Short mmCIF file of C-alpha atoms and ligand atoms in Angstrom, two decimals:
data_model
loop_
_atom_site.label_atom_id
_atom_site.label_comp_id
_atom_site.label_asym_id
_atom_site.label_seq_id
_atom_site.Cartn_x
_atom_site.Cartn_y
_atom_site.Cartn_z
CA MET A 422 96.48 17.97 34.31
CA LEU A 423 93.34 20.03 34.27
CA ASP A 424 91.84 20.96 37.58
CA ASN A 425 88.60 19.22 38.28
CA LEU A 426 85.44 21.26 38.26
CA THR A 427 85.26 21.63 42.02
CA GLN A 428 88.76 23.13 42.07
CA ARG A 429 88.01 25.39 39.12
CA LEU A 430 84.84 26.67 40.72
CA ALA A 431 86.64 27.17 44.01
CA LYS A 432 88.93 29.62 42.23
CA VAL A 433 86.01 31.51 40.76
CA VAL A 434 84.06 31.72 43.98
CA LYS A 435 86.82 32.62 46.41
CA THR A 436 85.25 36.05 46.65
CA MET A 437 81.77 34.86 47.40
CA ARG A 438 82.33 32.59 50.36
CA GLY A 439 79.67 32.97 52.97
CA GLN A 440 76.90 33.82 50.55
CA ALA A 441 73.92 31.76 51.55
CA ARG A 442 72.22 31.52 48.22
CA LEU A 443 73.00 30.76 44.58
CA THR A 444 71.88 33.83 42.66
CA GLU A 445 71.92 34.85 38.97
CA ASP A 446 74.95 36.97 39.72
CA ASN A 447 77.10 34.55 41.60
CA ILE A 448 76.40 31.60 39.36
CA SER A 449 77.00 33.23 35.97
CA GLU A 450 80.76 33.13 36.27
CA MET A 451 80.66 29.63 37.69
CA LEU A 452 78.45 28.44 34.83
CA ARG A 453 81.10 29.64 32.38
CA GLU A 454 83.50 27.22 34.05
CA VAL A 455 80.93 24.42 33.94
CA ARG A 456 80.43 25.09 30.24
CA LEU A 457 84.17 24.89 29.60
CA ALA A 458 84.50 21.72 31.62
CA LEU A 459 81.73 20.06 29.60
CA LEU A 460 83.23 21.14 26.29
CA GLU A 461 86.61 19.81 27.40
CA ALA A 462 84.88 16.52 28.23
CA ASP A 463 83.67 16.47 24.60
CA VAL A 464 80.00 17.11 25.20
CA ALA A 465 78.52 18.54 21.99
CA LEU A 466 77.95 22.30 22.00
CA PRO A 467 74.14 22.36 21.56
CA VAL A 468 73.87 19.82 24.38
CA VAL A 469 76.08 21.97 26.61
CA LYS A 470 73.88 25.01 25.94
CA ASP A 471 70.67 23.19 26.86
CA PHE A 472 72.29 21.71 29.89
CA ILE A 473 73.59 25.03 31.20
CA ALA A 474 70.15 26.58 30.79
CA LYS A 475 68.65 23.76 32.85
CA VAL A 476 71.25 24.02 35.57
CA ARG A 477 70.80 27.76 35.79
CA GLU A 478 67.08 27.27 36.30
CA LYS A 479 67.59 24.62 38.98
CA ALA A 480 70.40 26.40 40.78
CA VAL A 481 69.11 29.94 41.10
CA GLY A 482 67.56 30.53 44.47
CA GLN A 483 68.93 27.35 46.03
CA ASP A 484 70.17 27.73 49.55
CA VAL A 485 73.79 26.91 50.15
CA ILE A 486 73.57 24.59 53.09
CA GLY A 487 75.90 24.19 56.03
CA SER A 488 79.57 24.14 55.30
CA LEU A 489 79.20 24.06 51.51
CA THR A 490 80.66 26.86 49.43
CA PRO A 491 78.54 28.15 46.53
CA GLY A 492 80.93 26.32 44.21
CA GLN A 493 80.37 23.02 45.96
CA ALA A 494 76.64 23.61 45.95
CA LEU A 495 76.68 24.25 42.22
CA VAL A 496 78.83 21.17 41.52
CA GLY A 497 76.19 19.22 43.44
CA VAL A 498 73.44 20.59 41.22
CA VAL A 499 75.49 19.92 38.06
CA HIS A 500 76.28 16.37 39.14
CA ARG A 501 72.67 15.56 39.99
CA GLU A 502 71.43 17.07 36.75
CA LEU A 503 74.01 15.18 34.66
CA THR A 504 73.10 11.93 36.39
CA GLU A 505 69.42 12.49 35.83
CA LEU A 506 69.88 13.42 32.18
CA MET A 507 71.86 10.26 31.59
CA GLY A 508 69.00 8.17 32.88
CA GLY A 509 69.09 8.32 36.68
CA ALA A 510 68.88 4.65 37.54
CA GLN A 511 70.48 1.89 35.54
CA ALA A 512 68.78 0.41 32.46
CA THR A 513 69.00 -3.29 31.73
CA LEU A 514 68.44 -5.48 28.69
CA ASN A 515 64.89 -6.50 28.00
CA LEU A 516 64.69 -10.18 27.09
CA ALA A 517 61.07 -10.65 28.09
CA THR A 518 59.62 -12.14 24.95
CA GLN A 519 58.91 -15.49 23.35
CA PRO A 520 62.43 -16.88 22.70
CA PRO A 521 64.59 -16.21 20.94
CA ALA A 522 64.97 -12.65 22.21
CA ILE A 523 66.51 -10.94 19.20
CA ILE A 524 69.08 -8.21 19.73
CA LEU A 525 70.02 -6.15 16.68
CA MET A 526 73.29 -4.22 16.72
CA ALA A 527 73.57 -0.97 14.76
CA GLY A 528 76.38 1.51 14.32
CA LEU A 529 79.23 2.68 12.12
CA GLN A 530 82.08 0.45 11.07
CA GLY A 531 84.71 0.33 13.78
CA ALA A 532 82.28 1.36 16.54
CA GLY A 533 82.73 -1.99 18.23
CA LYS A 534 79.59 -3.90 17.19
CA THR A 535 81.20 -7.29 16.60
CA THR A 536 83.30 -7.05 19.75
CA THR A 537 80.19 -6.07 21.71
CA VAL A 538 78.28 -9.07 20.34
CA GLY A 539 81.04 -11.29 21.72
CA LYS A 540 80.98 -9.49 25.06
CA LEU A 541 77.20 -9.65 25.35
CA ALA A 542 77.19 -13.32 24.37
CA LYS A 543 79.68 -14.05 27.13
CA MET A 544 77.80 -11.99 29.70
CA LEU A 545 74.42 -13.53 28.84
CA ARG A 546 75.84 -17.04 28.92
CA GLU A 547 77.84 -16.74 32.08
CA LYS A 548 75.68 -14.45 34.20
CA GLN A 549 72.21 -15.30 32.99
CA LYS A 550 72.84 -18.85 31.79
CA LYS A 551 71.29 -18.10 28.42
CA LYS A 552 71.72 -20.23 25.32
CA VAL A 553 73.07 -17.72 22.80
CA LEU A 554 73.27 -17.79 18.99
CA THR A 555 75.11 -15.15 16.95
CA VAL A 556 74.85 -14.28 13.27
CA SER A 557 76.54 -11.75 11.00
CA CYS A 558 74.51 -9.91 8.36
CA ASP A 559 77.60 -8.04 7.14
CA VAL A 560 77.70 -9.20 3.53
CA TYR A 561 80.30 -6.62 2.52
CA ARG A 562 83.27 -7.79 4.52
CA PRO A 563 84.03 -11.52 4.73
CA ALA A 564 86.50 -10.64 7.47
CA ALA A 565 83.63 -9.34 9.59
CA ILE A 566 81.88 -12.71 9.42
CA ASP A 567 85.12 -14.50 10.37
CA GLN A 568 85.66 -12.04 13.22
CA LEU A 569 82.19 -12.76 14.60
CA GLN A 570 82.84 -16.48 14.35
CA ALA A 571 86.07 -16.07 16.33
CA VAL A 572 84.56 -13.94 19.11
CA SER A 573 81.52 -16.22 19.35
CA GLN A 574 83.80 -19.20 19.83
CA GLN A 575 85.71 -17.34 22.53
CA ALA A 576 82.45 -16.43 24.21
CA GLY A 577 81.18 -20.00 24.08
CA ALA A 578 78.19 -19.02 21.97
CA GLU A 579 77.00 -20.84 18.88
CA PHE A 580 77.68 -19.06 15.59
CA PHE A 581 75.25 -19.30 12.68
CA PRO A 582 77.33 -19.24 9.47
CA SER A 583 76.60 -16.81 6.65
CA THR A 584 78.31 -15.81 3.39
CA VAL A 585 78.71 -12.61 1.44
CA ALA A 586 76.65 -14.13 -1.39
CA GLN A 587 73.49 -14.05 0.75
CA LYS A 588 71.06 -11.22 1.45
CA PRO A 589 71.07 -9.84 5.02
CA ILE A 590 67.35 -10.50 5.55
CA ASP A 591 67.64 -14.08 4.32
CA ILE A 592 70.57 -14.67 6.67
CA ALA A 593 68.65 -13.25 9.62
CA ASN A 594 65.52 -15.27 8.86
CA ALA A 595 67.51 -18.48 8.57
CA ALA A 596 69.19 -17.72 11.91
CA ILE A 597 65.84 -17.03 13.58
CA ASP A 598 64.51 -20.30 12.25
CA HIS A 599 67.57 -22.14 13.56
CA ALA A 600 67.28 -20.42 16.94
CA ARG A 601 63.61 -21.40 17.24
CA ARG A 602 64.18 -24.99 16.28
CA HIS A 603 67.08 -25.40 18.67
CA TYR A 604 65.60 -23.50 21.60
CA PHE A 605 68.04 -20.63 21.82
CA ASP A 606 67.15 -17.95 24.38
CA VAL A 607 68.91 -15.10 22.62
CA LEU A 608 69.91 -14.32 19.03
CA LEU A 609 72.49 -11.57 18.57
CA VAL A 610 72.40 -10.08 15.07
CA ASP A 611 75.52 -8.22 13.94
CA THR A 612 75.14 -5.84 11.01
CA ALA A 613 77.29 -4.03 8.46
CA GLY A 614 78.48 -0.54 9.30
CA ARG A 615 80.03 2.02 6.99
CA LEU A 616 82.78 4.48 7.70
CA ALA A 617 80.29 7.34 7.64
CA ILE A 618 76.52 7.69 7.68
CA ASP A 619 75.26 6.45 4.37
CA GLU A 620 71.74 6.17 2.96
CA ALA A 621 72.13 2.66 1.59
CA MET A 622 73.32 1.40 4.98
CA MET A 623 70.36 3.04 6.73
CA GLU A 624 67.86 1.57 4.27
CA GLU A 625 69.38 -1.86 4.69
CA ILE A 626 69.28 -1.84 8.47
CA LYS A 627 65.75 -0.42 8.49
CA ALA A 628 64.60 -3.29 6.29
CA LEU A 629 66.47 -5.77 8.45
CA HIS A 630 64.86 -4.33 11.56
CA ALA A 631 61.39 -4.58 10.04
CA ALA A 632 62.03 -8.19 9.07
CA VAL A 633 63.48 -9.49 12.35
CA LYS A 634 61.46 -7.35 14.81
CA PRO A 635 64.09 -7.34 17.55
CA ILE A 636 63.15 -6.74 21.17
CA GLU A 637 66.37 -4.78 21.60
CA THR A 638 67.97 -2.54 18.98
CA LEU A 639 71.27 -1.34 20.37
CA PHE A 640 73.15 1.57 18.88
CA VAL A 641 76.88 1.03 19.34
CA VAL A 642 78.97 4.18 19.38
CA ASP A 643 82.63 4.94 19.98
CA ALA A 644 83.09 7.30 22.93
CA MET A 645 86.25 8.63 21.29
CA LEU A 646 84.07 10.19 18.56
CA GLY A 647 83.33 12.96 21.03
CA GLN A 648 81.45 15.78 19.34
CA ASP A 649 80.80 13.71 16.20
CA ALA A 650 78.86 11.14 18.19
CA VAL A 651 75.86 13.46 18.01
CA ASN A 652 75.38 13.32 14.25
CA THR A 653 75.79 9.57 14.15
CA ALA A 654 73.37 9.10 17.03
CA ARG A 655 70.80 11.39 15.44
CA ALA A 656 70.93 9.54 12.11
CA PHE A 657 70.55 6.09 13.67
CA ASN A 658 67.84 7.26 16.04
CA GLU A 659 65.83 8.70 13.16
CA ALA A 660 66.20 5.53 11.11
CA LEU A 661 65.49 2.97 13.83
CA PRO A 662 63.43 2.66 17.01
CA LEU A 663 66.50 2.23 19.20
CA THR A 664 66.01 0.68 22.62
CA GLY A 665 69.44 1.40 24.02
CA VAL A 666 73.00 2.48 23.48
CA VAL A 667 76.38 0.83 24.01
CA LEU A 668 79.17 3.35 24.46
CA THR A 669 82.48 1.70 23.59
CA LYS A 670 86.17 2.46 24.12
CA LEU A 671 85.72 4.10 27.48
CA ASP A 672 88.92 2.41 28.61
CA GLY A 673 90.77 5.02 26.52
CA ASP A 674 91.10 8.63 27.49
CA ALA A 675 87.64 9.67 26.30
CA ARG A 676 86.19 11.88 29.01
CA GLY A 677 82.74 10.50 28.37
CA GLY A 678 80.98 13.58 27.05
CA ALA A 679 79.59 11.44 24.25
CA ALA A 680 77.42 9.71 26.87
CA LEU A 681 75.58 12.92 27.60
CA SER A 682 75.36 13.97 23.95
CA VAL A 683 74.04 10.62 22.75
CA ARG A 684 71.52 10.40 25.55
CA HIS A 685 70.36 13.96 24.88
CA VAL A 686 69.93 13.41 21.16
CA THR A 687 68.31 9.96 21.25
CA GLY A 688 66.54 10.01 24.61
CA LYS A 689 67.49 6.33 24.82
CA PRO A 690 69.23 4.78 27.81
CA ILE A 691 72.87 3.80 27.68
CA LYS A 692 72.76 0.16 28.70
CA PHE A 693 76.43 -0.83 28.58
CA THR A 694 79.90 0.60 28.22
CA GLY A 695 82.79 -1.07 26.45
CA VAL A 696 85.96 -0.93 28.50
CA GLY A 697 88.54 -2.89 26.54
CA GLU A 698 89.10 -5.17 23.60
CA LYS A 699 88.76 -8.35 25.63
CA LEU A 700 85.40 -10.06 25.92
CA THR A 701 85.30 -9.32 29.63
CA GLY A 702 85.39 -5.60 28.87
CA LEU A 703 81.68 -4.82 29.10
CA ASP A 704 80.19 -2.95 32.05
CA GLU A 705 76.69 -1.97 32.96
CA PHE A 706 76.21 1.76 32.73
CA TYR A 707 76.11 3.84 35.89
CA PRO A 708 74.91 7.40 35.22
CA ASP A 709 76.35 8.76 38.47
CA ARG A 710 79.83 7.40 37.74
CA MET A 711 79.68 8.82 34.24
CA ALA A 712 78.68 12.21 35.64
CA SER A 713 81.80 12.15 37.84
CA ARG A 714 83.98 11.18 34.87
CA ILE A 715 82.58 14.00 32.74
CA LEU A 716 83.17 16.53 35.49
CA GLY A 717 86.78 15.34 35.82
P1 LIG B 1356 82.58 -3.04 14.28
O1 LIG B 1356 83.13 -2.66 12.93
O2 LIG B 1356 81.55 -2.05 14.74
O3 LIG B 1356 82.08 -4.44 14.35
O4 LIG B 1356 83.78 -2.88 15.31
P2 LIG B 1356 84.74 -3.99 15.95
O5 LIG B 1356 84.01 -4.80 16.95
O6 LIG B 1356 85.43 -4.73 14.85
O7 LIG B 1356 85.76 -3.07 16.72
C1 LIG B 1356 86.62 -2.17 16.07
C2 LIG B 1356 87.91 -2.07 16.88
O8 LIG B 1356 87.63 -1.48 18.13
C3 LIG B 1356 88.55 -3.42 17.17
O9 LIG B 1356 89.94 -3.27 17.08
C4 LIG B 1356 88.12 -3.71 18.60
O10 LIG B 1356 89.05 -4.52 19.29
C5 LIG B 1356 88.09 -2.31 19.18
N1 LIG B 1356 87.16 -2.19 20.31
C6 LIG B 1356 85.85 -2.52 20.38
N2 LIG B 1356 85.33 -2.21 21.59
C7 LIG B 1356 86.34 -1.68 22.32
C8 LIG B 1356 86.45 -1.15 23.65
O11 LIG B 1356 85.49 -1.08 24.45
N3 LIG B 1356 87.68 -0.69 24.02
C9 LIG B 1356 88.75 -0.71 23.17
N4 LIG B 1356 89.91 -0.22 23.61
N5 LIG B 1356 88.68 -1.18 21.93
C10 LIG B 1356 87.50 -1.66 21.50
#
């Protein structure tokens, strides 16, 4: 087991107990430990560098109050800064539009999009009493359409059928029409992902986005991707006006560094985290808890 950051810093700063201020000198060595801790938590390197620079700026000259050691004071600064960078307060879904509120899911294959549609459908139905319709625009994998049908059924949401012979935009338009005519509050649109970033996929989802004009465009990303989450996030953020992020598979041993990286690269709030394969495994995102997880 790795020591947590507080313990690691305590080792570094044994010699500087009693110093009343965080100075360039006493924090340099500690910042090396912070940098290592962030890299171990899978935060991407360029993000770590920016972050350390910010913390250095904030920390230098701060008084070490009361019984705190310089290490504890620095952990406090790091924790606050991480929390702030990940959005400070919690971000929620925006459904304030003429119904149906359309939510478009984007992300690589395997990220957890279909599962997340099921989870969101369940949450919106049970907690907000919304009438929810789902549709799959994945015309490459018939199994993906069947999977969405199964999770929608489990979630108690209505599923709008589609086939691989149709065009994604036609499917989406037909689903919107159905949702309007039957007074659905929310339409969740699942999309095709590829195994890696791919131009054709990006063009398709851009066109789909332009056609359906969703109020929420959620980028779904696997927290286990770690350092690679950055490239994926950058590509989707450049292609689409994302409104939020869902970070999945946080029930595994991912340390959560992807949360900071994705937030840094996209500037978009993380709205939910996936914490299991079951449809109950969706949590709202709490930046302060994630900061603690990243710091170990
Ligand atoms: P999609 O290709 O983006 O639609 O991804 P899927 O929804 O099919 O998910 C891919 C795999 O990841 C499936 O086996 C899911 O059960 C699993 N999965 C999705 N979200 C989570 C999560 O939060 N935790 C865990 N452990 N597994 C997840």
